[in-house]
PDB file of C-alpha atoms in Angstrom:
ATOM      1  CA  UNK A  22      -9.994  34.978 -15.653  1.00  0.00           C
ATOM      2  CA  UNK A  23     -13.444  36.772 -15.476  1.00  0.00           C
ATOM      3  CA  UNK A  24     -15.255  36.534 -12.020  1.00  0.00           C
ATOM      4  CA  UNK A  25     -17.988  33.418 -13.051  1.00  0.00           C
ATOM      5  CA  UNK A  26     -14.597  31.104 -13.617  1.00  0.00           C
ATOM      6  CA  UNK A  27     -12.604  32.062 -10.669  1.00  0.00           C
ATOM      7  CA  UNK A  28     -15.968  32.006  -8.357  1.00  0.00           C
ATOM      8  CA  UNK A  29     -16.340  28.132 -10.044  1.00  0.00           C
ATOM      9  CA  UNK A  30     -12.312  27.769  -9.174  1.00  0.00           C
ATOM     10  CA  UNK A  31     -13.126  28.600  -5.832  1.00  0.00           C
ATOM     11  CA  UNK A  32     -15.801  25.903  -5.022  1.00  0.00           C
ATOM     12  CA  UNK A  33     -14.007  23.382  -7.146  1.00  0.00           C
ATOM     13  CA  UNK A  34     -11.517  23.830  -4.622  1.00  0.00           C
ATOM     14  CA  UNK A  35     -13.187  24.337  -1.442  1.00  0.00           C
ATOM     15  CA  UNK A  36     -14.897  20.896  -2.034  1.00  0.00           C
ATOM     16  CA  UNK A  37     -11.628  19.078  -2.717  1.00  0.00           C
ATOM     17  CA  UNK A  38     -10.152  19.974   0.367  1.00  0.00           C
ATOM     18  CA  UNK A  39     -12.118  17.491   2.216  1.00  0.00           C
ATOM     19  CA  UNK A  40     -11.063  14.860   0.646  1.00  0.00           C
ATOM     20  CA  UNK A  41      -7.222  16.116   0.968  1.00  0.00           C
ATOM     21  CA  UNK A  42      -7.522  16.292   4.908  1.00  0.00           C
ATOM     22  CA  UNK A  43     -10.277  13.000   5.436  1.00  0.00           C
ATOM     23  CA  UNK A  44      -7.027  10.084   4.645  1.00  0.00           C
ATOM     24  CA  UNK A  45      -5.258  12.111   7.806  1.00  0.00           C
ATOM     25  CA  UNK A  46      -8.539  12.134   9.961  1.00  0.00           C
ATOM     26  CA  UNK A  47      -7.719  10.283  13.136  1.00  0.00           C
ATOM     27  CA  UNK A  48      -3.938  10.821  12.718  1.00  0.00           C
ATOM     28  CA  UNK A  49      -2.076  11.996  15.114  1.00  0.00           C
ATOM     29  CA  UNK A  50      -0.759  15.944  13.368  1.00  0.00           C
ATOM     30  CA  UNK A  51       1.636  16.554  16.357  1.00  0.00           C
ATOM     31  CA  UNK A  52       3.381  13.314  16.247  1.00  0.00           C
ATOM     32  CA  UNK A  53       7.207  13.912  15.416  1.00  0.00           C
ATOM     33  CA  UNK A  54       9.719  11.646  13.461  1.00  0.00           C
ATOM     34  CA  UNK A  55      11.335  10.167  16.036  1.00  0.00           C
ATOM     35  CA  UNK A  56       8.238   9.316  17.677  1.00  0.00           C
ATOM     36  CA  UNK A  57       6.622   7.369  14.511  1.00  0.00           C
ATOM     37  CA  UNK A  58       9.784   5.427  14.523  1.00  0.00           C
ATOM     38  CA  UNK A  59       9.537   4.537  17.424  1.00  0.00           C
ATOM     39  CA  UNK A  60       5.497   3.283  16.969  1.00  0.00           C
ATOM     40  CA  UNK A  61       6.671   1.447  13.511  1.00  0.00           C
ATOM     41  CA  UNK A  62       9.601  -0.201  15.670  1.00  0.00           C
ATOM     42  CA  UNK A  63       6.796  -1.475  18.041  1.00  0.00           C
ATOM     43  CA  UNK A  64       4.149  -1.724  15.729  1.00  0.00           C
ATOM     44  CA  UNK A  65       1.838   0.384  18.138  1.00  0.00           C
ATOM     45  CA  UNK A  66      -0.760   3.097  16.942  1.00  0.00           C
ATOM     46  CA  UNK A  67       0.368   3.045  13.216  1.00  0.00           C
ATOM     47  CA  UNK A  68      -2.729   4.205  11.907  1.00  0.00           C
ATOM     48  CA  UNK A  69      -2.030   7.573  13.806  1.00  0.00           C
ATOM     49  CA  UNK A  70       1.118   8.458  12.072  1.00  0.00           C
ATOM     50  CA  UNK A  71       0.253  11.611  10.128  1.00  0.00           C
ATOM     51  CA  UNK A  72       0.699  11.673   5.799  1.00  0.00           C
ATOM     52  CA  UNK A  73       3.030  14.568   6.805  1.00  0.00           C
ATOM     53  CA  UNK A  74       5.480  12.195   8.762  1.00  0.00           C
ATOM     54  CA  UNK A  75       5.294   9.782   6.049  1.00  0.00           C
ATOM     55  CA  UNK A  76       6.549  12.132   3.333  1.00  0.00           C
ATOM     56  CA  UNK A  77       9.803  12.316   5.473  1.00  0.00           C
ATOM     57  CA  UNK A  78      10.094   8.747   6.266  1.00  0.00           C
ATOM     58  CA  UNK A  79       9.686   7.224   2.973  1.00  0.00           C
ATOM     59  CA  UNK A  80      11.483   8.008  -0.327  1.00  0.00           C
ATOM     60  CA  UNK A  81       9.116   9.874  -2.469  1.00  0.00           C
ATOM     61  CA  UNK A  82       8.533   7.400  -5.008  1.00  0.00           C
ATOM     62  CA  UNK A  83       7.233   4.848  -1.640  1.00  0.00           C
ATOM     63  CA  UNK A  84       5.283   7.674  -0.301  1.00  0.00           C
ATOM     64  CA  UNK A  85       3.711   8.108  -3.337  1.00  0.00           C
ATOM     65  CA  UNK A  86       2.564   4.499  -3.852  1.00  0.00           C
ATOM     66  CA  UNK A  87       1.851   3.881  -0.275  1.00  0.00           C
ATOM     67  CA  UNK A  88      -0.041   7.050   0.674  1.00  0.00           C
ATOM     68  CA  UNK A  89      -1.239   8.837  -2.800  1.00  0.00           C
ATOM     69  CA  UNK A  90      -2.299   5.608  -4.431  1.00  0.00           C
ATOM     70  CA  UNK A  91       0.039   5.681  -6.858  1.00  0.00           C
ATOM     71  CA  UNK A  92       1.214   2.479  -9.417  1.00  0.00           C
ATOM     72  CA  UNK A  93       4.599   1.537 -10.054  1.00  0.00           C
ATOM     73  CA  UNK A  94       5.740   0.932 -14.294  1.00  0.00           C
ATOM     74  CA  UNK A  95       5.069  -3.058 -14.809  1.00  0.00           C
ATOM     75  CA  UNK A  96       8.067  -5.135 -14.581  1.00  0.00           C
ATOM     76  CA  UNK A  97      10.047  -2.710 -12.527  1.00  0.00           C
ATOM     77  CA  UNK A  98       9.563  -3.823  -9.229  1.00  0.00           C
ATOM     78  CA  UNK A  99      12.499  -5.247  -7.399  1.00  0.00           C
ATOM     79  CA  UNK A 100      10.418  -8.061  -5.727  1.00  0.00           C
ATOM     80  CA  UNK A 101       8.597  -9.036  -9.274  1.00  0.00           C
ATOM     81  CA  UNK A 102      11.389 -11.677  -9.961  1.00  0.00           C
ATOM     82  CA  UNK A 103      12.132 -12.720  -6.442  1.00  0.00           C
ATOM     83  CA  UNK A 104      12.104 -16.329  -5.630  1.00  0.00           C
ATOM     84  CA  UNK A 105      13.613 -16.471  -1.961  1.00  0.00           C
ATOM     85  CA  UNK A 106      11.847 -18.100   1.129  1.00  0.00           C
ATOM     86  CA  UNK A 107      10.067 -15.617   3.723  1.00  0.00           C
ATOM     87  CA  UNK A 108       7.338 -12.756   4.340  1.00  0.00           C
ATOM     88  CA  UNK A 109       6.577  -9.967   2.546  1.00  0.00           C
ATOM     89  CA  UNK A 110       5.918  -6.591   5.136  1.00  0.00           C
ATOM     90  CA  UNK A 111       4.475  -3.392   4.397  1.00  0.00           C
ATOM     91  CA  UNK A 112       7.206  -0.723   3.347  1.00  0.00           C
ATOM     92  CA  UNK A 113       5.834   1.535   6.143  1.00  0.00           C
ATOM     93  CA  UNK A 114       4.165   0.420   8.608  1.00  0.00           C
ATOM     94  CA  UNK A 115       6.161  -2.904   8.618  1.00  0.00           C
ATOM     95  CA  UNK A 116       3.233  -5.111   9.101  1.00  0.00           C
ATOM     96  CA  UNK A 117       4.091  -8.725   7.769  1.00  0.00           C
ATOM     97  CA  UNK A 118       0.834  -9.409   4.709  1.00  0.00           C
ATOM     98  CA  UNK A 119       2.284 -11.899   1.969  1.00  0.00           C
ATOM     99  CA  UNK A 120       4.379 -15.162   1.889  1.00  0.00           C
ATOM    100  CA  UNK A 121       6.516 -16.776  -0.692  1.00  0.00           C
ATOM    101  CA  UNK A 122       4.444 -19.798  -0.225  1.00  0.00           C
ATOM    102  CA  UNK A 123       1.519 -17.610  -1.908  1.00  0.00           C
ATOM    103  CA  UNK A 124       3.843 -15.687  -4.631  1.00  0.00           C
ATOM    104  CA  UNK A 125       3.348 -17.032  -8.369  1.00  0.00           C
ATOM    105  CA  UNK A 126       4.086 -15.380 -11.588  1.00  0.00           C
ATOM    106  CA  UNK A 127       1.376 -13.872 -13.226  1.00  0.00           C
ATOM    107  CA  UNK A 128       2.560 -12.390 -16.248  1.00  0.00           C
ATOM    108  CA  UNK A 129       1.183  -8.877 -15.231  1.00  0.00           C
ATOM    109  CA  UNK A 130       4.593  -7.360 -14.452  1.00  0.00           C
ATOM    110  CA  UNK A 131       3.479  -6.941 -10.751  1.00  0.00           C
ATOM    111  CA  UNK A 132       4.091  -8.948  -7.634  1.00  0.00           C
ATOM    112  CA  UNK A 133       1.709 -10.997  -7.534  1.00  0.00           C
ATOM    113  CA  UNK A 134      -0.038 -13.950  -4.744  1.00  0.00           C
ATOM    114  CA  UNK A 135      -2.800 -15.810  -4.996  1.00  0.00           C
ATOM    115  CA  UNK A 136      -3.791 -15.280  -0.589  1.00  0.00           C
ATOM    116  CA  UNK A 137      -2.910 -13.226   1.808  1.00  0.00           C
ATOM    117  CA  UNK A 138      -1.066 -14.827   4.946  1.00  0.00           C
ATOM    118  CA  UNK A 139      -1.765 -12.232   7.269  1.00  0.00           C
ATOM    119  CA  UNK A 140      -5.767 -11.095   6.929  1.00  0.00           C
ATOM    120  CA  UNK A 141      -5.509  -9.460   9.624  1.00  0.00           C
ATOM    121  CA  UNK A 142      -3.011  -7.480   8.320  1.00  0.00           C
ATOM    122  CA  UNK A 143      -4.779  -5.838   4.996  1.00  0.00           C
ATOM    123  CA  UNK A 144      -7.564  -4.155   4.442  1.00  0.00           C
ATOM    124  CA  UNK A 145     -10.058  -4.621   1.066  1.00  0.00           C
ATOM    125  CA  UNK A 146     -11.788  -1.512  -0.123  1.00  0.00           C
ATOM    126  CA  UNK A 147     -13.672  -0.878  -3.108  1.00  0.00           C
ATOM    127  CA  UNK A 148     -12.241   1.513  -5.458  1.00  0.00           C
ATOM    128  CA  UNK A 149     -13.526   3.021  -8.114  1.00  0.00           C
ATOM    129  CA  UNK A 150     -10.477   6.114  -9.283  1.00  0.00           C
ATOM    130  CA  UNK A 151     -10.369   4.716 -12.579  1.00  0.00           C
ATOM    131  CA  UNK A 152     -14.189   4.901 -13.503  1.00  0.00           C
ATOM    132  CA  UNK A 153     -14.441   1.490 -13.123  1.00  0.00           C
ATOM    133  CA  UNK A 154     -14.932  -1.145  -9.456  1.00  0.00           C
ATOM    134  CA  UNK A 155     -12.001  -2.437  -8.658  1.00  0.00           C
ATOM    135  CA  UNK A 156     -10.287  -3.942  -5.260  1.00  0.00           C
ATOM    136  CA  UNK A 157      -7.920  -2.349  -3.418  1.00  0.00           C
ATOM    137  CA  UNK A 158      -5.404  -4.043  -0.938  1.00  0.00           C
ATOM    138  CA  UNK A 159      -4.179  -1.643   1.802  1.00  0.00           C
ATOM    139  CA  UNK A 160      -2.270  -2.546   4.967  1.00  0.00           C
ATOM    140  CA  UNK A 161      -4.005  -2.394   8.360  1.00  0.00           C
ATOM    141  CA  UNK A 162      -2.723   0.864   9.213  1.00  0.00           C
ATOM    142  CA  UNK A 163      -3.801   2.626   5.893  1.00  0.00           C
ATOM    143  CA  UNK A 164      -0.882   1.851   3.111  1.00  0.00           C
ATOM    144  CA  UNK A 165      -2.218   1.128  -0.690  1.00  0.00           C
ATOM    145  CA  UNK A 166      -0.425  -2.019  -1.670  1.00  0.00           C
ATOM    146  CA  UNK A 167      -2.216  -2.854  -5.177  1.00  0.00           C
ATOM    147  CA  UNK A 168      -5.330  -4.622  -6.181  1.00  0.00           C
ATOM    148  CA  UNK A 169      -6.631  -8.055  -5.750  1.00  0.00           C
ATOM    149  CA  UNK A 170      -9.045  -9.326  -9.550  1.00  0.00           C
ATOM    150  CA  UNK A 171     -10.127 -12.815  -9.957  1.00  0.00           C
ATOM    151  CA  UNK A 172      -8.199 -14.020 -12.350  1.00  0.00           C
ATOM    152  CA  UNK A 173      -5.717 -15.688 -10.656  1.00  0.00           C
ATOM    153  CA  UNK A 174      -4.659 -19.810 -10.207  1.00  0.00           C
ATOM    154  CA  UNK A 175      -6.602 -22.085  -7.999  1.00  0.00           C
ATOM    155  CA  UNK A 176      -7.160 -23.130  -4.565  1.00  0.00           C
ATOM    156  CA  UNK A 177      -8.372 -18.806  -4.328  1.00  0.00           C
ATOM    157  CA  UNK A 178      -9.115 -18.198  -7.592  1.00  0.00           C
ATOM    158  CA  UNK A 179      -7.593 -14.095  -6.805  1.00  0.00           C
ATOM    159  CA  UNK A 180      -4.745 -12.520  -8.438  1.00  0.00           C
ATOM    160  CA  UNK A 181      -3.303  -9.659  -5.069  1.00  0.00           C
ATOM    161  CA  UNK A 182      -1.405  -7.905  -7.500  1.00  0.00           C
ATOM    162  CA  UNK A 183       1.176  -5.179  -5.339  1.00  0.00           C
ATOM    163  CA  UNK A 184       3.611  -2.870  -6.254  1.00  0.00           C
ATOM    164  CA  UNK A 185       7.281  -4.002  -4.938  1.00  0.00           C
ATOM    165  CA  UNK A 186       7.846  -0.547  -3.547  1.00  0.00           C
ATOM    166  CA  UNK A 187       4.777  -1.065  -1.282  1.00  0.00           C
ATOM    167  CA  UNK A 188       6.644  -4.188   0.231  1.00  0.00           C
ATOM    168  CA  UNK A 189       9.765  -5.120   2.174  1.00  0.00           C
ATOM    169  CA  UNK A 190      11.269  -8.292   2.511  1.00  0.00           C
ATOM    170  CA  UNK A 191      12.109 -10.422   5.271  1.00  0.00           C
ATOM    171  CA  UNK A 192      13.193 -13.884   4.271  1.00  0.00           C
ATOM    172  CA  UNK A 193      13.205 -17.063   6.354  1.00  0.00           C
ATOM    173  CA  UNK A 194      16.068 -17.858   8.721  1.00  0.00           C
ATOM    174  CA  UNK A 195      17.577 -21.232   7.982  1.00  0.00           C
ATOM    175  CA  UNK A 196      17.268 -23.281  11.225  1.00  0.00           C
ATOM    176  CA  UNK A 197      20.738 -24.805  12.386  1.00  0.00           C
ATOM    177  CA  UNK A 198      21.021 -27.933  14.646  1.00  0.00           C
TER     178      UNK A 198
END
């Protein structure tokens, strides 16, 4: 590599590394396993858990989706075809965002709602990774869940479309007299 490439390599690089470190800025770097658990468990200072903690909470494919952005295939998701009563939570952080009452079938091959149950719960961000302006759902405490377009069924008009590894599920508790 002559010196003009590797000098270009080198401030290619330098100016990515920003970005790498900004998504754990505010996170707590010392925080240890058992000590995120035990914030998840009470739902206290999630948005401090560090990226590096998450990697060895989650399974990578989760991590990936939930902290690098990523998209799961269409039609793979175990919660695409699920028709049970309750809440959908966030994978991580465990924060309750979605209800069956909201859940329709979209066509898209994603887990899909038409309003979130929780707002205060998610987050909306404009994103624009693709080249284009799109809508990104995250969780309160930082997790990418999908992206909401307007294209979905009345009263909203949206289409939340998630990935099912970005969700857990917690379905309703039949009462008994």
């Amino acid at each position: 590599m002559n010196r003009s490439a590797l000098l270009l390599a080198l401030i290619l690089g330098a100016a990515a590394l920003p970005a790498c470190t900004e998504a754990d800025e505010g996170r707590d770097q010392s925080m240890t396993v058992e000590e995120a658990k035990a914030h998840i468990a009470a739902g206290t200072e999630l948005s401090r858990i560090p990226k590096s903690v998450w990697r060895q909470l989650l399974p990578e494919d989760q991590y990936e989706i939930l902290w690098e952005r990523d998209t799961e295939r269409a039609f793979s998701g175990k919660w695409l075809h699920n028709e049970a009563k309750g809440v959908y939570v966030t994978a991580g952080c465990r924060l309750p965002v979605f209800s069956s009452e909201h859940k329709y079938d979209s066509g898209t091959g994603w887990p899909s709602f038409w309003d979130i149950a929780y707002p205060e719960n998610v987050v909306l961000r404009e994103d624009y990774n693709w080249g284009i302006k799109r809508t990104e759902v995250l969780s309160a405490c930082g997790e990418h869940l999908g992206h909401v377009f307007e294209d979905g069924p009345e009263p909203t008009g949206l289409r939340y479309c998630l990935n099912s590894l970005a969700l857990d599920f917690v379905p309703t508790v039949a009462k008994t007299e």
